[in-house]
Tab-separated table of C-alpha atoms in Angstrom:
chain	number	residue	atom	x	y	z
A	1	MET	CA	-55.169	23.298	58.597
A	2	THR	CA	-57.522	22.928	61.556
A	3	THR	CA	-56.717	20.882	64.646
A	4	LEU	CA	-58.115	19.623	67.958
A	5	ILE	CA	-56.048	18.955	71.077
A	6	ILE	CA	-57.253	15.838	72.916
A	7	ASP	CA	-55.698	14.966	76.276
A	8	ASP	CA	-57.109	14.367	79.744
A	9	GLU	CA	-54.250	16.329	81.366
A	10	ALA	CA	-54.598	20.117	81.254
A	11	PRO	CA	-50.807	20.790	81.375
A	12	ALA	CA	-50.322	18.515	78.353
A	13	ARG	CA	-52.991	20.395	76.400
A	14	THR	CA	-51.367	23.692	77.352
A	15	ILE	CA	-47.980	22.569	76.039
A	16	VAL	CA	-49.447	21.551	72.679
A	17	ARG	CA	-51.308	24.865	72.443
A	18	GLN	CA	-48.150	26.844	73.265
A	19	TYR	CA	-46.034	24.930	70.755
A	20	LEU	CA	-48.697	25.288	68.057
A	21	ALA	CA	-48.442	29.065	68.430
A	22	ASP	CA	-45.206	28.791	66.419
A	23	PHE	CA	-47.150	27.447	63.427
A	24	PRO	CA	-49.795	29.776	61.981
A	25	GLN	CA	-50.560	27.082	59.383
A	26	LEU	CA	-52.450	25.189	62.111
A	27	GLU	CA	-55.655	26.668	63.538
A	28	ILE	CA	-56.767	25.304	66.919
A	29	LEU	CA	-60.498	24.588	66.984
A	30	GLY	CA	-60.636	23.523	70.616
A	31	GLU	CA	-59.631	21.022	73.290
A	32	CYS	CA	-61.119	17.786	74.679
A	33	ALA	CA	-60.335	16.102	77.986
A	34	ASP	CA	-61.882	12.658	77.426
A	35	GLY	CA	-62.554	10.152	74.670
A	36	LEU	CA	-66.325	10.571	74.418
A	37	SER	CA	-66.200	14.331	73.979
A	38	ALA	CA	-63.359	13.834	71.490
A	39	VAL	CA	-65.580	11.703	69.252
A	40	GLU	CA	-68.348	14.294	69.483
A	41	GLN	CA	-66.077	17.236	68.703
A	42	ILE	CA	-64.221	15.524	65.858
A	43	GLN	CA	-67.512	14.641	64.161
A	44	ALA	CA	-68.935	18.126	64.708
A	45	ARG	CA	-65.866	20.175	63.751
A	46	GLN	CA	-64.073	17.821	61.330
A	47	PRO	CA	-60.487	18.921	62.046
A	48	ALA	CA	-57.787	18.116	59.519
A	49	VAL	CA	-55.442	16.827	62.231
A	50	ILE	CA	-55.788	15.821	65.879
A	51	PHE	CA	-53.210	15.622	68.660
A	52	LEU	CA	-54.506	12.577	70.525
A	53	ASP	CA	-53.614	11.073	73.886
A	54	ILE	CA	-54.043	7.301	74.258
A	55	GLN	CA	-54.945	6.663	77.898
A	56	MET	CA	-58.023	8.793	78.630
A	57	PRO	CA	-61.286	8.507	80.571
A	58	GLY	CA	-64.238	7.116	78.648
A	59	LEU	CA	-62.421	5.895	75.556
A	60	THR	CA	-58.798	5.297	74.651
A	61	GLY	CA	-57.298	7.068	71.670
A	62	PHE	CA	-57.615	3.903	69.591
A	63	GLU	CA	-61.277	3.536	70.573
A	64	VAL	CA	-61.897	7.137	69.555
A	65	LEU	CA	-60.611	6.395	66.045
A	66	ALA	CA	-62.698	3.232	65.802
A	67	ARG	CA	-65.889	5.255	66.387
A	68	LEU	CA	-65.223	7.835	63.688
A	69	PRO	CA	-66.883	7.555	60.262
A	70	VAL	CA	-64.323	10.087	58.977
A	71	VAL	CA	-60.782	9.886	60.340
A	72	PRO	CA	-58.490	12.944	60.316
A	73	ARG	CA	-54.711	12.846	60.383
A	74	VAL	CA	-53.545	11.671	63.793
A	75	VAL	CA	-50.572	12.580	65.963
A	76	PHE	CA	-50.519	10.454	69.111
A	77	SER	CA	-49.161	12.162	72.218
A	78	THR	CA	-48.599	9.891	75.204
A	79	ALA	CA	-46.310	9.032	78.081
A	80	TYR	CA	-46.331	5.327	77.159
A	81	ASP	CA	-43.910	3.995	74.561
A	82	GLN	CA	-45.506	0.510	74.328
A	83	PHE	CA	-48.249	1.785	72.029
A	84	ALA	CA	-45.934	3.116	69.325
A	85	LEU	CA	-46.210	0.110	67.014
A	86	SER	CA	-50.001	0.035	67.263
A	87	ALA	CA	-50.107	3.781	66.630
A	88	PHE	CA	-48.180	3.537	63.364
A	89	GLU	CA	-50.209	0.497	62.359
A	90	ALA	CA	-53.238	2.770	62.831
A	91	GLY	CA	-51.760	5.181	60.292
A	92	ALA	CA	-50.477	7.821	62.728
A	93	VAL	CA	-48.493	10.660	61.197
A	94	ASP	CA	-46.254	10.723	64.256
A	95	TYR	CA	-45.921	9.509	67.852
A	96	LEU	CA	-44.905	12.087	70.445
A	97	LEU	CA	-43.522	10.523	73.609
A	98	LYS	CA	-43.963	12.792	76.639
A	99	PRO	CA	-42.106	14.804	77.682
A	100	TYR	CA	-40.993	16.359	74.382
A	101	ASP	CA	-39.499	19.740	73.533
A	102	ARG	CA	-40.221	22.381	70.888
A	103	ALA	CA	-37.684	20.921	68.480
A	104	ARG	CA	-39.315	17.493	68.560
A	105	PHE	CA	-42.751	19.080	68.218
A	106	ALA	CA	-41.589	21.124	65.229
A	107	LEU	CA	-40.426	17.911	63.545
A	108	THR	CA	-43.896	16.481	64.058
A	109	VAL	CA	-45.600	19.527	62.544
A	110	GLY	CA	-43.285	19.248	59.547
A	111	ARG	CA	-44.409	15.660	59.077
A	112	VAL	CA	-48.050	16.712	59.350
A	113	LEU	CA	-47.642	19.359	56.659
A	114	ASN	CA	-45.742	16.966	54.411
A	115	HIS	CA	-48.389	14.306	54.997
A	116	ALA	CA	-51.048	16.754	53.816
A	117	ALA	CA	-49.342	16.923	50.442
A	118	GLN	CA	-48.738	13.155	50.186
A	119	PRO	CA	-51.544	11.329	52.065
A	120	ASP	CA	-51.973	8.134	50.056
A	121	ALA	CA	-49.577	5.746	51.820
A	122	ALA	CA	-50.841	6.662	55.272
A	123	LEU	CA	-54.445	6.442	54.119
A	124	GLN	CA	-53.806	2.918	52.918
A	125	ARG	CA	-52.307	1.921	56.275
A	126	LEU	CA	-55.295	3.415	58.073
A	127	LEU	CA	-57.738	1.651	55.757
A	128	GLN	CA	-56.164	-1.666	56.661
A	129	ARG	CA	-56.191	-0.790	60.355
A	130	LEU	CA	-59.838	0.255	60.469
A	131	GLU	CA	-61.195	-2.608	58.377
A	132	THR	CA	-59.626	-5.388	60.410
A	133	SER	CA	-59.428	-6.365	64.044
A	134	ARG	CA	-56.302	-5.697	66.060
A	135	ALA	CA	-56.262	-9.392	66.832
A	136	ALA	CA	-54.701	-11.809	64.344
A	137	GLN	CA	-57.176	-13.009	61.770
A	138	PRO	CA	-57.562	-16.718	60.900
A	139	ALA	CA	-56.148	-17.942	57.604
A	140	ALA	CA	-59.631	-18.854	56.355
A	141	PRO	CA	-61.992	-15.916	57.041
A	142	THR	CA	-65.339	-16.586	58.664
A	143	PRO	CA	-68.362	-14.335	58.111
A	144	ALA	CA	-67.690	-12.598	61.417
A	145	THR	CA	-64.359	-11.288	60.143
A	146	TYR	CA	-65.801	-9.363	57.209
A	147	PRO	CA	-65.993	-5.641	58.022
A	148	PRO	CA	-69.452	-4.013	58.162
A	149	ARG	CA	-68.037	-0.942	56.432
A	150	LEU	CA	-65.222	-0.010	54.082
A	151	PHE	CA	-63.242	3.213	54.240
A	152	VAL	CA	-62.576	5.186	51.070
A	153	PRO	CA	-60.488	8.350	50.595
A	154	GLN	CA	-62.275	11.644	50.165
A	155	GLY	CA	-59.656	14.345	49.866
A	156	PRO	CA	-57.451	14.144	52.954
A	157	ARG	CA	-60.063	12.165	54.891
A	158	LEU	CA	-61.493	8.672	55.008
A	159	VAL	CA	-65.237	8.153	54.664
A	160	ALA	CA	-67.059	5.056	55.903
A	161	VAL	CA	-69.206	3.208	53.357
A	162	PRO	CA	-71.564	0.653	54.939
A	163	VAL	CA	-71.197	-2.684	53.145
A	164	ASP	CA	-74.988	-3.117	53.208
A	165	THR	CA	-75.316	-0.151	50.842
A	166	ILE	CA	-72.946	-1.539	48.173
A	167	ARG	CA	-74.835	-2.839	45.129
A	168	TRP	CA	-71.931	-3.597	42.832
A	169	VAL	CA	-68.221	-2.929	42.418
A	170	GLU	CA	-66.529	-2.072	39.143
A	171	ALA	CA	-62.799	-2.208	38.448
A	172	ALA	CA	-61.232	1.140	37.578
A	173	GLY	CA	-57.627	0.399	36.651
A	174	ASP	CA	-55.715	-0.269	39.854
A	175	TYR	CA	-58.675	1.056	41.842
A	176	ALA	CA	-62.387	0.236	42.031
A	177	THR	CA	-65.666	2.142	42.060
A	178	LEU	CA	-68.200	1.248	44.734
A	179	HIS	CA	-71.752	1.732	43.458
A	180	THR	CA	-73.986	2.186	46.494
A	181	THR	CA	-77.573	3.115	47.224
A	182	ALA	CA	-76.331	6.633	48.029
A	183	GLY	CA	-73.934	7.179	45.120
A	184	GLN	CA	-70.460	6.241	43.947
A	185	HIS	CA	-67.143	6.107	45.790
A	186	LEU	CA	-63.681	5.511	44.380
A	187	SER	CA	-61.727	3.037	46.505
A	188	ASN	CA	-57.943	2.975	46.348
A	189	LEU	CA	-58.136	-0.818	46.598
A	190	GLY	CA	-58.407	-2.981	43.497
A	191	ILE	CA	-61.385	-5.226	42.862
A	192	SER	CA	-59.518	-8.383	43.966
A	193	ALA	CA	-58.559	-6.788	47.288
A	194	LEU	CA	-62.143	-5.679	47.812
A	195	GLN	CA	-63.390	-9.167	47.002
A	196	GLU	CA	-61.295	-10.501	49.893
A	197	ARG	CA	-62.954	-8.002	52.252
A	198	LEU	CA	-66.532	-8.788	51.229
A	199	ASP	CA	-68.503	-11.820	52.418
A	200	PRO	CA	-68.683	-14.337	49.517
A	201	GLN	CA	-72.105	-15.398	50.770
A	202	ARG	CA	-73.329	-11.911	49.889
A	203	PHE	CA	-71.070	-10.783	47.024
A	204	LEU	CA	-70.062	-12.648	43.864
A	205	ARG	CA	-67.429	-11.965	41.246
A	206	ILE	CA	-69.289	-12.268	37.935
A	207	HIS	CA	-66.621	-10.811	35.672
A	208	ARG	CA	-62.955	-9.971	36.052
A	209	SER	CA	-64.011	-6.339	36.436
A	210	VAL	CA	-67.377	-6.685	38.235
A	211	LEU	CA	-68.428	-7.817	41.712
A	212	VAL	CA	-72.134	-7.755	42.610
A	213	ALA	CA	-74.265	-7.978	45.738
A	214	LEU	CA	-76.482	-11.043	45.338
A	215	ASP	CA	-79.538	-9.260	46.701
A	216	ALA	CA	-79.117	-6.562	44.048
A	217	VAL	CA	-79.619	-9.032	41.169
A	218	ARG	CA	-83.155	-8.676	39.783
A	219	GLU	CA	-82.978	-10.689	36.557
A	220	LEU	CA	-80.695	-13.088	34.681
A	221	GLU	CA	-80.768	-13.666	30.939
A	222	ARG	CA	-78.661	-16.174	29.011
A	223	ASP	CA	-76.370	-14.608	26.431
A	224	GLY	CA	-76.236	-17.708	24.199
A	225	SER	CA	-72.545	-18.370	24.762
A	226	GLY	CA	-72.590	-19.862	28.244
A	227	GLY	CA	-72.746	-16.560	30.100
A	228	PHE	CA	-75.544	-14.301	31.311
A	229	TYR	CA	-76.696	-10.733	31.456
A	230	ALA	CA	-77.578	-9.690	34.999
A	231	THR	CA	-80.020	-6.855	35.582
A	232	LEU	CA	-79.410	-5.128	38.891
A	233	GLU	CA	-81.780	-3.003	40.921
A	234	GLY	CA	-82.036	0.363	39.260
A	235	GLY	CA	-81.894	-1.226	35.811
A	236	ARG	CA	-78.141	-1.515	35.400
A	237	VAL	CA	-77.211	-4.483	33.182
A	238	VAL	CA	-73.824	-6.172	33.645
A	239	ARG	CA	-72.417	-9.170	31.834
A	240	VAL	CA	-71.665	-12.403	33.659
A	241	SER	CA	-68.681	-13.931	31.885
A	242	ARG	CA	-68.787	-17.634	31.026
A	243	SER	CA	-65.879	-18.312	33.406
A	244	HIS	CA	-67.930	-16.891	36.295
A	245	ALA	CA	-71.358	-18.168	35.236
A	246	ASP	CA	-71.229	-21.240	37.496
A	247	SER	CA	-71.291	-19.004	40.564
A	248	LEU	CA	-74.705	-17.665	39.538
A	249	ARG	CA	-76.337	-20.922	38.384
A	250	PRO	CA	-77.721	-21.683	41.876
A	251	LEU	CA	-79.873	-18.556	41.508
A	252	LEU	CA	-81.602	-20.031	38.478
A	253	GLY	CA	-83.471	-22.597	40.554
């Protein structure tokens, strides 16, 4: 498992490097001393886990995560205890409060290795963290609150899918498949949860198992029973159930 050490204090980076020497399972790719270089190195080297300080020049640890299209496992390492709740809300594997000893560090590494085998719960927490603002959201969402991208699991990582590229969404049991201009992605959110995250001015539920982007609809044909067949860009035909037909009638002119 590869790792980067990110901290603006050289002694702190040295301690992490020394403690990691006890764990040959973790390969150190390098070190970063500020938030901007951290973003660059994480994107270039794609480590499996990062040891991340919070208060750094350029960008904070939280701002580093917000700029990443793919988010690795995160262990926060900081001298400030007031960020612990926000760190775990962000899906952190652990929160190391400086100063810490080898025993506490070993506990953290154990959690990292265990997390590698069972990533789903933490991925879900991180999905929720990255797709919403840290500020409280209003009860009735406004267009500004809808995220411009969704994060989907890809192995142990999360990959950003721009909402503008989504053409339609299909239920897949408790999950959903995002059909995009670049391919397909399996989301670990169900279609109803995804519907809440997508702007209803741009996406419509046309069937209990299908959600479409309005600008992807190329043709509508009545099915003779009160519903429609919708032809999407690319030629895909999906059925609009009678219970959802009213939502598409405005498109008929």
